[in-house]
């Protein structure tokens, strides 16, 4: 089955700086890579996703890059703001035909004012 | 509001008891996932159903079981509860399998005393 590794587990950055979170996956058949944000006590919510036919996708201050050869993808947050403080999870589908969505272990991002 | 409804929101029960958590997916979604999130931990995949059939299974304990009914709502049954089962249980739904966005419910916080 799919194995998704996420690093770092915690990350503190100064407000206005950039943050990068990386994930690696094992199933070469995976073709969909979402990132979820979970604020304290709330449900995870999708913030950006990418499919395997593109290498990068941007949405305002958030971007995701994908390297299918190396089987890793990264979340980039620029010009960080206090409201970016949360736990971020990457995920990748696995099992036959991209069935089960497997999540990374999460990164707790803290933005220092 | 994600459109995924979980009940109850909170549940406090004693060790050895049995509880049932309920999930109503978004209208039209065929796939339902159950995840367990212990304090400050990641999202542990338990089980997935697609259109009434079990499609993928994670590290779900034998004391736990689930099913998806013809109207596509799902129930997670936890029996012989132990203190370590205390966690936030999330249900998520998606239109297809793991290669599309999963929408999470608000979760059921289970406390075993």
CSV table of N, CA and C in Angstrom, one decimal, chain B residues 2-57:
chain,number,residue,atom,x,y,z
B,2,UNK,N,-19.1,21.6,5.0
B,2,UNK,CA,-18.6,20.8,3.9
B,2,UNK,C,-19.8,20.0,3.3
B,3,UNK,N,-20.9,19.9,4.0
B,3,UNK,CA,-22.0,19.0,3.5
B,3,UNK,C,-22.0,17.6,4.1
B,4,UNK,N,-20.9,17.3,4.8
B,4,UNK,CA,-20.8,16.0,5.5
B,4,UNK,C,-21.2,16.2,6.9
B,5,UNK,N,-22.2,15.4,7.4
B,5,UNK,CA,-22.7,15.5,8.7
B,5,UNK,C,-22.4,14.3,9.6
B,6,UNK,N,-21.8,14.6,10.7
B,6,UNK,CA,-21.5,13.6,11.7
B,6,UNK,C,-22.2,13.8,13.0
B,7,UNK,N,-22.7,12.7,13.5
B,7,UNK,CA,-23.4,12.7,14.8
B,7,UNK,C,-23.0,11.5,15.6
B,8,UNK,N,-22.9,11.7,17.0
B,8,UNK,CA,-23.0,13.0,17.7
B,8,UNK,C,-21.7,13.8,17.6
B,9,UNK,N,-21.7,15.0,18.0
B,9,UNK,CA,-20.4,15.8,18.0
B,9,UNK,C,-19.5,15.4,19.2
B,10,UNK,N,-20.1,15.1,20.3
B,10,UNK,CA,-19.4,14.6,21.4
B,10,UNK,C,-20.0,13.4,22.0
B,11,UNK,N,-19.1,12.5,22.6
B,11,UNK,CA,-19.6,11.3,23.2
B,11,UNK,C,-18.7,10.9,24.3
B,12,UNK,N,-19.3,10.7,25.5
B,12,UNK,CA,-18.5,10.3,26.6
B,12,UNK,C,-19.1,9.0,27.1
B,13,UNK,N,-18.3,8.0,27.2
B,13,UNK,CA,-18.8,6.7,27.6
B,13,UNK,C,-17.7,5.9,28.4
B,14,UNK,N,-18.1,4.9,29.1
B,14,UNK,CA,-17.2,4.1,29.9
B,14,UNK,C,-16.5,3.0,29.2
B,15,UNK,N,-15.4,2.6,29.8
B,15,UNK,CA,-14.7,1.5,29.2
B,15,UNK,C,-15.6,0.2,29.2
B,16,UNK,N,-15.4,-0.5,28.1
B,16,UNK,CA,-16.1,-1.8,27.9
B,16,UNK,C,-17.5,-1.6,27.2
B,17,UNK,N,-17.8,-0.3,27.0
B,17,UNK,CA,-19.1,0.0,26.3
B,17,UNK,C,-19.0,-0.1,24.8
B,18,UNK,N,-20.1,0.1,24.1
B,18,UNK,CA,-20.1,0.1,22.7
B,18,UNK,C,-20.8,1.4,22.2
B,19,UNK,N,-20.3,2.0,21.2
B,19,UNK,CA,-20.9,3.2,20.6
B,19,UNK,C,-21.0,3.1,19.1
B,20,UNK,N,-21.9,3.9,18.6
B,20,UNK,CA,-22.1,4.0,17.1
B,20,UNK,C,-22.0,5.4,16.7
B,21,UNK,N,-21.1,5.7,15.7
B,21,UNK,CA,-20.9,7.0,15.2
B,21,UNK,C,-21.5,7.0,13.8
B,22,UNK,N,-22.2,8.1,13.5
B,22,UNK,CA,-22.9,8.1,12.2
B,22,UNK,C,-22.4,9.2,11.3
B,23,UNK,N,-22.4,8.9,10.0
B,23,UNK,CA,-22.0,9.9,9.0
B,23,UNK,C,-22.9,9.9,7.8
B,24,UNK,N,-23.3,11.1,7.5
B,24,UNK,CA,-24.1,11.3,6.2
B,24,UNK,C,-23.2,12.1,5.2
B,25,UNK,N,-22.9,11.4,4.1
B,25,UNK,CA,-22.0,12.1,3.1
B,25,UNK,C,-22.7,13.2,2.4
B,26,UNK,N,-21.9,13.9,1.6
B,26,UNK,CA,-22.4,15.0,0.8
B,26,UNK,C,-23.4,14.3,-0.2
B,27,UNK,N,-24.4,15.1,-0.6
B,27,UNK,CA,-25.3,14.5,-1.6
B,27,UNK,C,-24.5,14.1,-2.9
B,28,UNK,N,-24.7,12.9,-3.3
B,28,UNK,CA,-24.1,12.4,-4.6
B,28,UNK,C,-22.8,11.7,-4.4
B,29,UNK,N,-22.1,11.9,-3.2
B,29,UNK,CA,-20.9,11.3,-3.0
B,29,UNK,C,-21.1,9.8,-2.7
B,30,UNK,N,-20.3,9.0,-3.3
B,30,UNK,CA,-20.4,7.5,-3.2
B,30,UNK,C,-19.4,6.9,-2.2
B,31,UNK,N,-18.3,7.6,-2.0
B,31,UNK,CA,-17.2,7.1,-1.2
B,31,UNK,C,-17.2,7.7,0.2
B,32,UNK,N,-17.1,6.9,1.2
B,32,UNK,CA,-17.0,7.4,2.6
B,32,UNK,C,-15.8,6.8,3.2
B,33,UNK,N,-15.0,7.7,3.9
B,33,UNK,CA,-13.8,7.3,4.6
B,33,UNK,C,-14.0,7.5,6.1
B,34,UNK,N,-13.4,6.7,7.0
B,34,UNK,CA,-13.4,7.0,8.4
B,34,UNK,C,-11.9,7.1,8.8
B,35,UNK,N,-11.6,8.1,9.6
B,35,UNK,CA,-10.3,8.4,10.1
B,35,UNK,C,-10.4,8.6,11.6
B,36,UNK,N,-9.3,8.2,12.3
B,36,UNK,CA,-9.1,8.4,13.7
B,36,UNK,C,-8.0,9.4,13.9
B,37,UNK,N,-8.2,10.4,14.8
B,37,UNK,CA,-7.2,11.3,15.1
B,37,UNK,C,-7.1,11.4,16.6
B,38,UNK,N,-6.0,10.8,17.2
B,38,UNK,CA,-5.7,11.0,18.6
B,38,UNK,C,-5.1,12.3,18.9
B,39,UNK,N,-5.0,12.7,20.1
B,39,UNK,CA,-4.5,14.0,20.5
B,39,UNK,C,-3.2,14.3,19.9
B,40,UNK,N,-3.1,15.4,19.1
B,40,UNK,CA,-1.9,15.9,18.5
B,40,UNK,C,-1.3,14.9,17.5
B,41,UNK,N,-2.1,14.0,17.0
B,41,UNK,CA,-1.6,13.0,16.1
B,41,UNK,C,-2.2,13.3,14.7
B,42,UNK,N,-1.7,12.5,13.8
B,42,UNK,CA,-2.2,12.6,12.4
B,42,UNK,C,-3.5,11.9,12.2
B,43,UNK,N,-3.9,11.8,10.9
B,43,UNK,CA,-5.1,11.1,10.5
B,43,UNK,C,-4.8,9.7,10.2
B,44,UNK,N,-5.3,8.8,11.0
B,44,UNK,CA,-5.1,7.4,10.8
B,44,UNK,C,-6.3,6.8,10.0
B,45,UNK,N,-6.1,6.2,8.9
B,45,UNK,CA,-7.1,5.7,8.1
B,45,UNK,C,-7.7,4.4,8.7
B,46,UNK,N,-9.0,4.3,8.8
B,46,UNK,CA,-9.6,3.1,9.4
B,46,UNK,C,-10.2,2.3,8.3
B,47,UNK,N,-11.1,2.9,7.5
B,47,UNK,CA,-11.8,2.0,6.5
B,47,UNK,C,-12.5,3.0,5.5
B,48,UNK,N,-12.7,2.4,4.3
B,48,UNK,CA,-13.4,3.1,3.2
B,48,UNK,C,-14.5,2.3,2.6
B,49,UNK,N,-15.6,2.9,2.3
B,49,UNK,CA,-16.7,2.3,1.6
B,49,UNK,C,-17.0,3.0,0.3
B,50,UNK,N,-17.4,2.3,-0.7
B,50,UNK,CA,-17.8,2.9,-2.0
B,50,UNK,C,-19.1,2.3,-2.4
B,51,UNK,N,-20.1,3.1,-2.5
B,51,UNK,CA,-21.4,2.7,-3.0
B,51,UNK,C,-21.9,1.4,-2.2
B,52,UNK,N,-21.6,1.3,-0.9
B,52,UNK,CA,-22.1,0.2,-0.1
B,52,UNK,C,-21.2,-0.9,0.1
B,53,UNK,N,-20.0,-0.9,-0.6
B,53,UNK,CA,-19.1,-2.0,-0.5
B,53,UNK,C,-17.8,-1.5,0.2
B,54,UNK,N,-17.2,-2.4,1.0
B,54,UNK,CA,-15.9,-2.0,1.6
B,54,UNK,C,-14.9,-2.1,0.5
B,55,UNK,N,-14.1,-1.0,0.4
B,55,UNK,CA,-13.1,-0.9,-0.7
B,55,UNK,C,-11.6,-0.9,-0.2
B,56,UNK,N,-11.4,-0.4,1.0
B,56,UNK,CA,-10.1,-0.4,1.6
B,56,UNK,C,-10.1,-0.4,3.1
B,57,UNK,N,-9.1,-1.0,3.7
B,57,UNK,CA,-9.1,-1.2,5.1
B,57,UNK,C,-7.7,-0.8,5.6
